Coordinates of C-alpha atoms in Angstrom, one line a residue:
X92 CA 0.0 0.0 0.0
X93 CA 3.1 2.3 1.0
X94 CA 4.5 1.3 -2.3
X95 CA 1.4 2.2 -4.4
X96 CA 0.7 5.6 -2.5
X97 CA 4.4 6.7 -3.3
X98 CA 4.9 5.6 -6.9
X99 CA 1.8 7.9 -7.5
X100 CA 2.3 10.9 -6.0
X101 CA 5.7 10.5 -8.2
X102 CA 3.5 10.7 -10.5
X103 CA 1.7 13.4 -10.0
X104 CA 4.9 15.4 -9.4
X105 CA 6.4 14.5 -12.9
X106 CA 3.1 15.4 -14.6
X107 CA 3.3 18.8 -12.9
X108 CA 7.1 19.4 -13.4
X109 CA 6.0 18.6 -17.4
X110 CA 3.7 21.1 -17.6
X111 CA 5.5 23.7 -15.4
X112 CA 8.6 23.6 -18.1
X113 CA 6.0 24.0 -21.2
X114 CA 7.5 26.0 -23.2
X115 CA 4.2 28.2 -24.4
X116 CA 4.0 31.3 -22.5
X117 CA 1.1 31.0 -19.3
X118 CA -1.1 33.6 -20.1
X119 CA -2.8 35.6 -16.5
X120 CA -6.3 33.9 -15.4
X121 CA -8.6 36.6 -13.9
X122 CA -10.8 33.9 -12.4
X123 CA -7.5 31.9 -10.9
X124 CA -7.4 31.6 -7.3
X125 CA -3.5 32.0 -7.3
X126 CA -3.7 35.1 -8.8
X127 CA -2.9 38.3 -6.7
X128 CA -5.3 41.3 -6.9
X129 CA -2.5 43.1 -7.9
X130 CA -1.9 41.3 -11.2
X131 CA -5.4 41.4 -11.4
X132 CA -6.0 45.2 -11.7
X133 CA -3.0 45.8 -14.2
X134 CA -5.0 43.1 -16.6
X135 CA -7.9 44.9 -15.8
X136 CA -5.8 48.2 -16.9
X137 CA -4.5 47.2 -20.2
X138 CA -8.2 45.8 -21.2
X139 CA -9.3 49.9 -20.6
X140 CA -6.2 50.6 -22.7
X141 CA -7.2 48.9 -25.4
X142 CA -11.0 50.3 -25.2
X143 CA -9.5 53.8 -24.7
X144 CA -7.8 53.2 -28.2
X145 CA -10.8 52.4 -29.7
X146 CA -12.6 55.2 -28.5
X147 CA -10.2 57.5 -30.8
X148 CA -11.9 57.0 -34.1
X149 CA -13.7 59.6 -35.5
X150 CA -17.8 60.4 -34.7
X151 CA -19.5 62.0 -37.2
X152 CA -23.2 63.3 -37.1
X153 CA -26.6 62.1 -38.9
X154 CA -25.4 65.3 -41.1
X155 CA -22.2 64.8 -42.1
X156 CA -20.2 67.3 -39.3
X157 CA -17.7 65.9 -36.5
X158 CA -19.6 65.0 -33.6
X159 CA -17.8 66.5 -30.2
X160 CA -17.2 63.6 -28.2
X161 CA -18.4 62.9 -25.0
X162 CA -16.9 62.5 -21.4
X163 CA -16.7 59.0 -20.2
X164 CA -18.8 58.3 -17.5
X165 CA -19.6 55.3 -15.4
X166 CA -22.6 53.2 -17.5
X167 CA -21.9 54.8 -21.5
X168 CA -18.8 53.6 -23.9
X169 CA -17.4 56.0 -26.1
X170 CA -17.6 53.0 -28.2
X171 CA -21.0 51.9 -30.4
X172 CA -19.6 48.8 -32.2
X173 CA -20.6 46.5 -29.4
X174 CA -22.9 46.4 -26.8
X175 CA -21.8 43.7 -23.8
X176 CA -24.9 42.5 -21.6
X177 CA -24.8 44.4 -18.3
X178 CA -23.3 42.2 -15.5
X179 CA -20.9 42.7 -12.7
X180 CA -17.6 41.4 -12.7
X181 CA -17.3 41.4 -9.4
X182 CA -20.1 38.9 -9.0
X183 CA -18.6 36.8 -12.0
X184 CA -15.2 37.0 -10.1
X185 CA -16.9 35.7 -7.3
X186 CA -18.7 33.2 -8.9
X187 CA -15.8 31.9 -10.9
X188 CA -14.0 31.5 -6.9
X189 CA -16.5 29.7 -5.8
X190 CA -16.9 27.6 -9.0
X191 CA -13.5 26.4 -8.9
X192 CA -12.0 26.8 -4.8
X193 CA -15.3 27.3 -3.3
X194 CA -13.7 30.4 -1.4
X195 CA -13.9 34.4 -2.3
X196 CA -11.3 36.8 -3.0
X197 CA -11.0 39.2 0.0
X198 CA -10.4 42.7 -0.9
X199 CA -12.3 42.1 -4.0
X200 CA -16.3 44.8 -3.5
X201 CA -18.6 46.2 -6.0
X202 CA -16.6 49.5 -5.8
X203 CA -13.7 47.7 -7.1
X204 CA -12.1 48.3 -10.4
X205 CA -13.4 45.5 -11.9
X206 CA -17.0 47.3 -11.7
X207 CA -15.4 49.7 -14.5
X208 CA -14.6 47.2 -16.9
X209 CA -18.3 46.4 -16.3
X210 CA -19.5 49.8 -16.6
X211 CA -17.4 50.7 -19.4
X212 CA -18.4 47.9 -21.6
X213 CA -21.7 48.8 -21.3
X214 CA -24.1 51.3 -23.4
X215 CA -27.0 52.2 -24.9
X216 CA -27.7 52.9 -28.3
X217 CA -30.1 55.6 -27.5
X218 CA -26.8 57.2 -25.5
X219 CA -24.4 56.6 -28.7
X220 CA -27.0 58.4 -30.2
X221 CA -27.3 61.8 -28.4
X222 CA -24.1 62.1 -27.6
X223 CA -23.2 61.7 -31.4
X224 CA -25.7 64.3 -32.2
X225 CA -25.6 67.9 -33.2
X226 CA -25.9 70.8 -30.7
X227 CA -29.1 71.8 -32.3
X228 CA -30.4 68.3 -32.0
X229 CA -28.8 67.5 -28.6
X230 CA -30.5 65.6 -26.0
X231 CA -33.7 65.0 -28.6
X232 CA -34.8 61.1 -27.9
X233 CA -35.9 59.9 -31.6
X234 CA -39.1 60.1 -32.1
X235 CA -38.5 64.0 -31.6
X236 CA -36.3 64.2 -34.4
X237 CA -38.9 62.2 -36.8
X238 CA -41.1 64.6 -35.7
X239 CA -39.2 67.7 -36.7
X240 CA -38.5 65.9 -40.2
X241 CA -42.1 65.7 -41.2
X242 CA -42.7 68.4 -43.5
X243 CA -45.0 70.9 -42.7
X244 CA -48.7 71.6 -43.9
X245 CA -48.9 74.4 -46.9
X246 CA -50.7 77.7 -46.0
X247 CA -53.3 78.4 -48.5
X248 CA -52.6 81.7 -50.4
X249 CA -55.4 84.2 -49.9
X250 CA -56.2 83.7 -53.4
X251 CA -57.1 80.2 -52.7
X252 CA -58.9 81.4 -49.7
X253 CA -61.0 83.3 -51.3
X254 CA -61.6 80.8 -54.4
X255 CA -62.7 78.2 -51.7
X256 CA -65.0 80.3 -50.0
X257 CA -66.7 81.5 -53.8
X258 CA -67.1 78.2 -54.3
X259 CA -68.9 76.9 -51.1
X260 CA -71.3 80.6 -51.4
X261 CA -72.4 79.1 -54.5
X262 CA -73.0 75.1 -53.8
X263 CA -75.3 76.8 -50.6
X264 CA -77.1 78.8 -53.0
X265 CA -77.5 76.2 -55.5
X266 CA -78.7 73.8 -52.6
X267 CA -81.2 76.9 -51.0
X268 CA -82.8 77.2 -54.8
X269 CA -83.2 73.8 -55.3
X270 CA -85.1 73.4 -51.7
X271 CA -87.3 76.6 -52.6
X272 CA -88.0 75.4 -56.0
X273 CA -88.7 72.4 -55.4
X274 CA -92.2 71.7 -55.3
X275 CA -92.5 74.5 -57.6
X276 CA -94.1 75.1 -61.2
X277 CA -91.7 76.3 -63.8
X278 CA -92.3 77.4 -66.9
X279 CA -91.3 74.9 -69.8
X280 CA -88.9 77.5 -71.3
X281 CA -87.2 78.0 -67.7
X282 CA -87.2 73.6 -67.2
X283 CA -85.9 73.2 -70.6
X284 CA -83.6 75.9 -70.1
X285 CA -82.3 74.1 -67.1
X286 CA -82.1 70.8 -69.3
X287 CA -79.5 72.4 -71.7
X288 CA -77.5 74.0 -69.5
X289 CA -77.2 70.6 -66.7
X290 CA -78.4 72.7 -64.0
X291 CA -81.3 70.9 -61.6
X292 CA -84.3 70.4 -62.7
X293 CA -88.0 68.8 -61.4
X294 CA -90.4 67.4 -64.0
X295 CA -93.0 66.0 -61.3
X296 CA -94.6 68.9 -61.0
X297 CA -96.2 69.0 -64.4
X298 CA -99.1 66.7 -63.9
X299 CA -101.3 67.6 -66.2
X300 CA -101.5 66.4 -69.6
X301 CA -101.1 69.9 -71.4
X302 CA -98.4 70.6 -69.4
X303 CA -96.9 67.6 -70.3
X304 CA -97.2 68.1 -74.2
X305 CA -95.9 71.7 -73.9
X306 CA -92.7 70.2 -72.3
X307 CA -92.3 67.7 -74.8
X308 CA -92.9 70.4 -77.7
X309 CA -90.1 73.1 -76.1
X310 CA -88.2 70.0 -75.9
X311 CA -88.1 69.3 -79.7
X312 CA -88.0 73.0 -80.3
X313 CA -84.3 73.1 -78.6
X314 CA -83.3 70.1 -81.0
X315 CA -81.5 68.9 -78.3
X316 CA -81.6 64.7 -78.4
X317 CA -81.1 64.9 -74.4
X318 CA -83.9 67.0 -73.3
X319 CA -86.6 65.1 -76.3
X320 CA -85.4 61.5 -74.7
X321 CA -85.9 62.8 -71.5
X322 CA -89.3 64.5 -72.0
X323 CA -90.3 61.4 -73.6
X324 CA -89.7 59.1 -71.0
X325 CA -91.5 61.7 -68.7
X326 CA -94.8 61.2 -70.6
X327 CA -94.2 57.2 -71.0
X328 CA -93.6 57.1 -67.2
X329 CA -96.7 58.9 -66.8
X330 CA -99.3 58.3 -69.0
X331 CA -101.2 55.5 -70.4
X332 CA -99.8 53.4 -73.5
X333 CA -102.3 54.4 -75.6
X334 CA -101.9 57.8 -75.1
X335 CA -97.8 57.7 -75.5
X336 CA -98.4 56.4 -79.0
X337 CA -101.0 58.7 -79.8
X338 CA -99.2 61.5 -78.8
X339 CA -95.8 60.3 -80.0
X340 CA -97.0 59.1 -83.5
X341 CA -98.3 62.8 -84.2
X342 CA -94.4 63.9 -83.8
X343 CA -92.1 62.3 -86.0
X344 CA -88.1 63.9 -84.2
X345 CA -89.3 62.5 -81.0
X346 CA -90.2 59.5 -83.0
X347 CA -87.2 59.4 -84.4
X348 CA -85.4 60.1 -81.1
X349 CA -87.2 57.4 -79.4
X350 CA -86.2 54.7 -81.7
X351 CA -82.6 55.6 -81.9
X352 CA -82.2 55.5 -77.8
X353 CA -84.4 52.0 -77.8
X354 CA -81.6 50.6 -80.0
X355 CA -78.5 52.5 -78.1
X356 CA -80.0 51.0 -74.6
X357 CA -80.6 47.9 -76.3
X358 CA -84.1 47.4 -75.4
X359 CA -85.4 45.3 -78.1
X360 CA -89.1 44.2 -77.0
X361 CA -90.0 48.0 -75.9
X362 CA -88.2 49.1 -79.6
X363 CA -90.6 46.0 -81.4
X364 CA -93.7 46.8 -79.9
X365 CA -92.9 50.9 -81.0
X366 CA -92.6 50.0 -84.4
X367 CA -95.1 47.5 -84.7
X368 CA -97.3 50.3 -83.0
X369 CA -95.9 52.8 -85.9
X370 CA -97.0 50.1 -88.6
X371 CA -93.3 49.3 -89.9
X372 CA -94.1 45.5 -89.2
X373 CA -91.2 44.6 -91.7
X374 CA -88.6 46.5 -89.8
X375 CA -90.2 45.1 -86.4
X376 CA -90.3 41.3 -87.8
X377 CA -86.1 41.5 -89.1
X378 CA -85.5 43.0 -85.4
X379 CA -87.5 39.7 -83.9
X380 CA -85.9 37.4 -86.5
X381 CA -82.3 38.8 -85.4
X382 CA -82.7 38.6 -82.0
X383 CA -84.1 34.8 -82.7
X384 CA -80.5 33.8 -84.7
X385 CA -78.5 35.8 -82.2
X386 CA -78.4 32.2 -79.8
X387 CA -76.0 29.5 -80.2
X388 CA -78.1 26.8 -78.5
X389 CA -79.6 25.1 -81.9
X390 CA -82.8 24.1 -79.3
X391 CA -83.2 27.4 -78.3
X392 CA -82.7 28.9 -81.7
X393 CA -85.4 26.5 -83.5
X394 CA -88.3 28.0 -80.4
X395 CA -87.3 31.3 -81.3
X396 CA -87.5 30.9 -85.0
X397 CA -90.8 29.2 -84.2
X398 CA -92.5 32.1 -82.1
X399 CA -91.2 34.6 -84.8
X400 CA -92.6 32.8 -87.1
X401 CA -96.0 33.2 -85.5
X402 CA -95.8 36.4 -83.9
X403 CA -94.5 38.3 -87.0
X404 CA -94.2 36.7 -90.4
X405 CA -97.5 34.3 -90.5
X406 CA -100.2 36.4 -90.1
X407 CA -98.6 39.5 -92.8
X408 CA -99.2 38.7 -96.3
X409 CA -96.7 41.5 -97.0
X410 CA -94.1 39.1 -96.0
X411 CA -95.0 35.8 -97.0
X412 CA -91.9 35.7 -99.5
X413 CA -90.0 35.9 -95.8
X414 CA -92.1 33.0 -94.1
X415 CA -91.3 30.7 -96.4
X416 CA -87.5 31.2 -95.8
X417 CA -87.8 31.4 -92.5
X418 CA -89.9 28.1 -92.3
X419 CA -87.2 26.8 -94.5
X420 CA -84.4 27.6 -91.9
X421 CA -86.5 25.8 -89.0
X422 CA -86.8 23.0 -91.2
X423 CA -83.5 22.7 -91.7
X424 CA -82.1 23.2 -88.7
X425 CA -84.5 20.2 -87.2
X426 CA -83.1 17.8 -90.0
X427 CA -79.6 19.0 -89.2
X428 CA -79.3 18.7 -85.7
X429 CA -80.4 14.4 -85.1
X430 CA -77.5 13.9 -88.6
X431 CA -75.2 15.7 -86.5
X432 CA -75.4 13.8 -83.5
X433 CA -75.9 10.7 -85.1
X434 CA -72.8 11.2 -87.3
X435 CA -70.6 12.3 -84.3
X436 CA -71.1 9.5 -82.0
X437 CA -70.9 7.0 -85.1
X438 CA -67.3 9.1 -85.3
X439 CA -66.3 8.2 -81.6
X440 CA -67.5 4.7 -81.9
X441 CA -65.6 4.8 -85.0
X442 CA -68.5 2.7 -86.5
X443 CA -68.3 3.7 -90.2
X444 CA -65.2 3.3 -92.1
X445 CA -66.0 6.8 -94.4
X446 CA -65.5 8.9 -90.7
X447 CA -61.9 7.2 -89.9
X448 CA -60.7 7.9 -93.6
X449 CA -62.6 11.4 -94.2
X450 CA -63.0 12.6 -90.6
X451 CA -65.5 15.7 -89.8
X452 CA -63.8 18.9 -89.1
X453 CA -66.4 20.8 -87.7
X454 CA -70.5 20.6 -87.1
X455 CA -73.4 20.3 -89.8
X456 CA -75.5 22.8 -87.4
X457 CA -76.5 26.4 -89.1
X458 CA -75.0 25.3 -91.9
X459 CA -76.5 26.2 -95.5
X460 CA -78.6 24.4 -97.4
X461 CA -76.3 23.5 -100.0
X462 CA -73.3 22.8 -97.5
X463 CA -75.8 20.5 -95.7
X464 CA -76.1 18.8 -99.4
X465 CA -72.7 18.3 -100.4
X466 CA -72.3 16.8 -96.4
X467 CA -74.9 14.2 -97.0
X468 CA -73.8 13.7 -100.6
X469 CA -70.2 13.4 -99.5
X470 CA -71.1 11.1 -95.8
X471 CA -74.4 9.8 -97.3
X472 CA -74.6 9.4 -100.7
X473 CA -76.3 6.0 -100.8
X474 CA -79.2 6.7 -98.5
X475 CA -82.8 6.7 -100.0
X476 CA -85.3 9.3 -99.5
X477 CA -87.0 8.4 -96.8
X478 CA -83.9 9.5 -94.9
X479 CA -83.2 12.6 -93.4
X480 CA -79.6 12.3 -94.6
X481 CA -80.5 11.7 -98.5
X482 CA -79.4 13.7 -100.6
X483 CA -82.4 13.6 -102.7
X484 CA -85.0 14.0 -99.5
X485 CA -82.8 17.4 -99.3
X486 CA -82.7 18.0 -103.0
X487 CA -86.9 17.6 -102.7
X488 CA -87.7 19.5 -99.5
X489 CA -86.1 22.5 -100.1
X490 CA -87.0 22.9 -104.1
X491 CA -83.1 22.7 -105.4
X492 CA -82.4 22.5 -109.1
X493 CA -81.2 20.1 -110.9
X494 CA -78.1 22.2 -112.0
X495 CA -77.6 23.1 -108.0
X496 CA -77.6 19.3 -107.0
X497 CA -75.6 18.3 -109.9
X498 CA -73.0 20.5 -109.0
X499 CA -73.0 19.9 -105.7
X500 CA -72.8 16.1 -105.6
X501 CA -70.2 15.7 -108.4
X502 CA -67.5 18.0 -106.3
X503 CA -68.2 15.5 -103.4
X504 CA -68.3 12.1 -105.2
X505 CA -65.4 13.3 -107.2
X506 CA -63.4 14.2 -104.1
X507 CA -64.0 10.5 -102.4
X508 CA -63.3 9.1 -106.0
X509 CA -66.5 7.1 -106.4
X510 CA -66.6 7.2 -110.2
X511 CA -69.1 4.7 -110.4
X512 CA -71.8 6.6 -108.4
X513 CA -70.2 9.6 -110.4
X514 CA -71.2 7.9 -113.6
X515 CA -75.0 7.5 -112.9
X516 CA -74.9 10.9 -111.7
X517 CA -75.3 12.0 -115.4
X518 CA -77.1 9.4 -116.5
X519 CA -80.3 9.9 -117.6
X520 CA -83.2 7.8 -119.9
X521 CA -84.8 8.9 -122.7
X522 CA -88.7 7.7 -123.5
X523 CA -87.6 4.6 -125.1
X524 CA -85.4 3.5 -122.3
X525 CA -82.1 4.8 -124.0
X526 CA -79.7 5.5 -121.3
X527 CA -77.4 9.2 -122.3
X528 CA -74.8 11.2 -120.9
X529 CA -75.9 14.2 -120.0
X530 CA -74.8 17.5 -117.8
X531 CA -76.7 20.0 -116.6
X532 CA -73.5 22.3 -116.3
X533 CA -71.6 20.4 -119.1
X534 CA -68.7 18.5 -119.3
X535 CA -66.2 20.9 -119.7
X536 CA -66.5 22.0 -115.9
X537 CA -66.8 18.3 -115.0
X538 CA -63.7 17.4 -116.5
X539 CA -62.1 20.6 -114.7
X540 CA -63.4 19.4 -111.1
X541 CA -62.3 15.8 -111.8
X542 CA -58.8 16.8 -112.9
X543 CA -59.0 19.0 -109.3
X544 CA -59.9 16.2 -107.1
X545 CA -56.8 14.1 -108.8
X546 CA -59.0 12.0 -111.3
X547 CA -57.1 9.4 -113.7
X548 CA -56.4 10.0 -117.1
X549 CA -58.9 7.5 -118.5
X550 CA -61.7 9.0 -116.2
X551 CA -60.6 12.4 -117.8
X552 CA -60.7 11.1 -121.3
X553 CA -64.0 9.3 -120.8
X554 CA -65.9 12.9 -119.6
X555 CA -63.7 14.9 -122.2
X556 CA -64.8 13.0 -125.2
X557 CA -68.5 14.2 -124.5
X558 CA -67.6 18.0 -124.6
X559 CA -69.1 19.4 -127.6
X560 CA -67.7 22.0 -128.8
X561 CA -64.2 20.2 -130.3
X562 CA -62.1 23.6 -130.1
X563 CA -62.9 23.7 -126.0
X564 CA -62.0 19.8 -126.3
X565 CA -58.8 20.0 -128.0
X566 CA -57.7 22.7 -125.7
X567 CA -58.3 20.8 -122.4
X568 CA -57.3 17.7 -124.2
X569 CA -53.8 19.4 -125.1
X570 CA -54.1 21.2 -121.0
X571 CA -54.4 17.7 -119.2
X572 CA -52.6 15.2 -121.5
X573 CA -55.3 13.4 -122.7
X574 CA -53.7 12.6 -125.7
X575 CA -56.3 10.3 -127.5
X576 CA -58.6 12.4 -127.4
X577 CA -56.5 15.0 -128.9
X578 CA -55.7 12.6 -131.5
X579 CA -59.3 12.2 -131.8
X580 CA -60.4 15.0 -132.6
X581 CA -57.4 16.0 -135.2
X582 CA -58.8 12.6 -137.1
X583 CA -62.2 14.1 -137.0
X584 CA -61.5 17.1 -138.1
X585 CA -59.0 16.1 -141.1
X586 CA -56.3 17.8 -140.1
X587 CA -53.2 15.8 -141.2
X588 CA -50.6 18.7 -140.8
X589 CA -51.6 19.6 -136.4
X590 CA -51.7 15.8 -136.0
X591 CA -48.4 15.1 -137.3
X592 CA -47.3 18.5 -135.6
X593 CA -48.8 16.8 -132.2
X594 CA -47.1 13.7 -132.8
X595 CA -43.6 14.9 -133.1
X596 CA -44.1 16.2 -129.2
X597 CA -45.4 12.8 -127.9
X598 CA -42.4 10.7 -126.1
X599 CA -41.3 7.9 -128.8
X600 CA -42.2 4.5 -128.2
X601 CA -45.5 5.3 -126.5
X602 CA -49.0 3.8 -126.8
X603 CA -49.7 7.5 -128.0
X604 CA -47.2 7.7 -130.5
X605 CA -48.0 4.3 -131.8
X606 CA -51.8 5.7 -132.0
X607 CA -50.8 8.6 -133.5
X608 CA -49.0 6.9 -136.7
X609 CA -51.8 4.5 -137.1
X610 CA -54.1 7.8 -137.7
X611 CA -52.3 9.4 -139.9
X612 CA -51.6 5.9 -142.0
X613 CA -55.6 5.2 -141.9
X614 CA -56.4 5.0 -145.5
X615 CA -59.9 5.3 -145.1
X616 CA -60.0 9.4 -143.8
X617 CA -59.7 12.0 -146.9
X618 CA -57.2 15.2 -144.6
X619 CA -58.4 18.7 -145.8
X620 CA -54.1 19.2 -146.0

């Protein structure tokens, strides 16, 4: 046991021997207990030093002028770069004793040096502040000085004064007339007066009918479209409906007046019943039937169209031309709408071939009649007539011509290239059965719309050989390379010297040039040269 207690307290005496010969330089511990109070208060004195050097840089004012500095006094720094919390060092002195020895430091009070490291490592901002300040700002806390920035309200001149004042005299007189006359009967000239020049004005107090009229005729005499409208609206407010059109009709500016603010404020029914009261039905029906179109709902539209109809168009033989088309459009807006759906959903299912390789690019609704025909010719060609969709239903019901339909359905069968259906198209039988081409708008224009939609030279040369007129022929012929028929025609017309002309610009070796020599070797046609 002796052993063990000896070899370590040898121990403990090399280990402090080790660190007593370090060679780093032991710096002074304020909170050490082995430290004297002496060394304590020249550490003390070189920390003021250092905060008295600071202290030496220059102070300048919220202005831009050199501040004068401040004498040092016990709770404010000269310095405002830091602010360190308020605590005595004292008390951490003595706490840091008692921390580490459990003992205090005699000699060591509150009125001991240490209490001015504490003091002067603490200020306010507020302090910084006023000292720092001007001597015509000095001791001002800040919301003093924000207060004597704010700029100061502007004295009104004594002109404005005065204007002011001139102003109120006159909104008090105004506001005394306006009570006094009131409830009092002005002449027309005076009210009208009044209306022209936008001063106040009372037209309640005219109650009888005379009165009334007179207004409305001082009104018209000032040609002024303000005071008429309003003068009129006086007497439709207050009299019966009757009388407002009998008085009104008899005075054709008001009239005129009347009308034109109906349609500015866009009061439609109040502007139809005027004119049908005026007897310009015509002008009243249009104004129904364009109100009627004006929806997009093809429901809605068709029970517009419907009461319009009725209301304005069936019962005036002046315009029965008008019914008809307007029965027309309902019509056709009833077929249109049930092919429309139908063909859309048939679209989405994907249920007819014809709407995957030709697929609808926009709605058959308030369409035309004739764009409603080339739709069902192009979607629904085969149907028969007791379809809504058939061409010919459409071609019957809404009294088309045979040019129109003709015309129609060959751009469409053309452009899906069904030159079969295209064929019977122009088919036609004569009394004794005979079956003829034949074309309402003839075959030059059908060979045109077939070369358009990309038709093949022998469907070109089959509709070319029936044009009549052989210049017209040989000029398309020669125009689309139908060169048969061009060789055709030079045979039929004799012509040795343009048919050998033609053949030299045919490619050698061809089926044309080969037909071309055979023509002109025929020894059976007499050429003219």
């Amino acid at each position: 046991m002796a052993a063990t207690r000896s070899r370590k307290s040898f121990d403990e005496q090399a280990n402090e021997e080790f660190w007593a010969s370090s060679s780093i330089k032991k710096q002074a511990n304020l909170f050490g207990d082995d430290d004297a109070l002496v060394t304590a208060k020249r550490t003390l004195g070189g920390l003021n030093s250092i905060f008295d050097d600071e202290e030496d840089e220059d102070v300048i004012n919220f202005d831009g002028t050199p501040a004068t500095p401040a004498k040092p006094s016990v709770g404010f720094s000269m310095s405002a770069r830091y602010k360190p919390p308020e605590r005595s060092t004292s008390s951490n002195l003595a706490g840091s004793s008692s921390l580490t020895t459990g003992r205090s430091v005699p000699g060591l009070s509150s009125a001991s040096p240490s209490s001015s490291l504490s003091s002067g490592l603490t200020h306010s901002r507020s302090a910084s502040l006023t000292v720092g300040s001007s001597a015509g700002t000095s001791g001002l806390s800040i919301d003093e000085m924000v207060s004597q920035s704010k700029p100061k309200p502007k004295v009104p001149s004594a002109a404005e004064l005065a204007k002011k004042e001139a102003e109120i005299n006159f909104l008090k007189r105004s506001v005394q007339s306006a009570k006094r006359e009131r409830w009092a009967l002005l002449p027309v000239k005076e009210t009208v007066r009044r209306m022209l020049m936008g001063e106040s004005y009372n037209l309640e107090m005219y109650r009888s009918r005379e009165d009334k009229l007179a207004l409305l005729d001082e009104a018209i005499e000032s040609c002024d479209g303000n005071a008429i409208i309003a003068a009129v609206l006086f007497l439709k407010s207050t009299l019966k409906s009757s009388l407002f059109h009998q008085e009104l009709r008899s005075r054709p500016t008001a009239i005129s007046q009347y009308l034109n603010y109906l349609r500015e404020a866009y009061e439609l029914e109040d502007l139809i019943d005027m004119l049908g009261v005026l007897n310009r039905g015509e002008e009243a029906a249009m104004l129904k039937y364009k109100q009627a179109i004006s929806t997009r709902r093809p429901e809605t539209k068709v029970k517009n169209l419907q009461q319009c109809y009725r209301t304005h168009f069936e019962m005036n033989p002046d315009l029965a031309h008008d019914a008809s088309h307007v029965q027309e459009q309902i019509s056709l807006l009833e077929r249109q709408m049930p092919i429309d759906k139908a063909d859309a959903l048939a679209q989405q299912e994907q249920k007819s071939r014809i709407f995957y390789d030709f697929p609808r690019k926009a709605s058959l609704i308030n369409m035309s009649v004739l764009t409603t025909l080339y739709y069902c010719c192009f979607y629904h060609y085969e149907l028969a007539e007791n379809s809504l969709a058939s061409p010919q239903a459409i071609k019957k019901a809404y009294h088309l011509t045979e040019k129109e339909f003709l015309w129609t359905a060959l751009r469409a069968l053309a452009k899906r290239k069904l030159w079969i259906a295209l064929e019977t198209l122009f088919q036609s039988k004569s009394w004794f059965g005979k079956v003829s081409m034949k074309s309402e708008v003839g075959f030059e224009k059908v060979v045109q719309v077939l070369e358009q939609c990309g038709a093949p030279n022998d469907i070109l040369s089959k509709y070319l050989q029936l044009v009549d007129d052989p210049e017209k022929r040989l000029a398309l012929g020669k125009k689309f390379g139908c060169h048969q028929v061009v060789i055709d025609t030079l045979v039929a017309h004799k012509d040795r010297q343009q048919l050998q002309a033609y053949g030299q610009t045919l490619t050698p070796h061809t089926k044309e040039m080969y037909y071309a020599q055979d023509a002109l070797r025929h020894s059976n046609v007499k050429w003219k040269n």
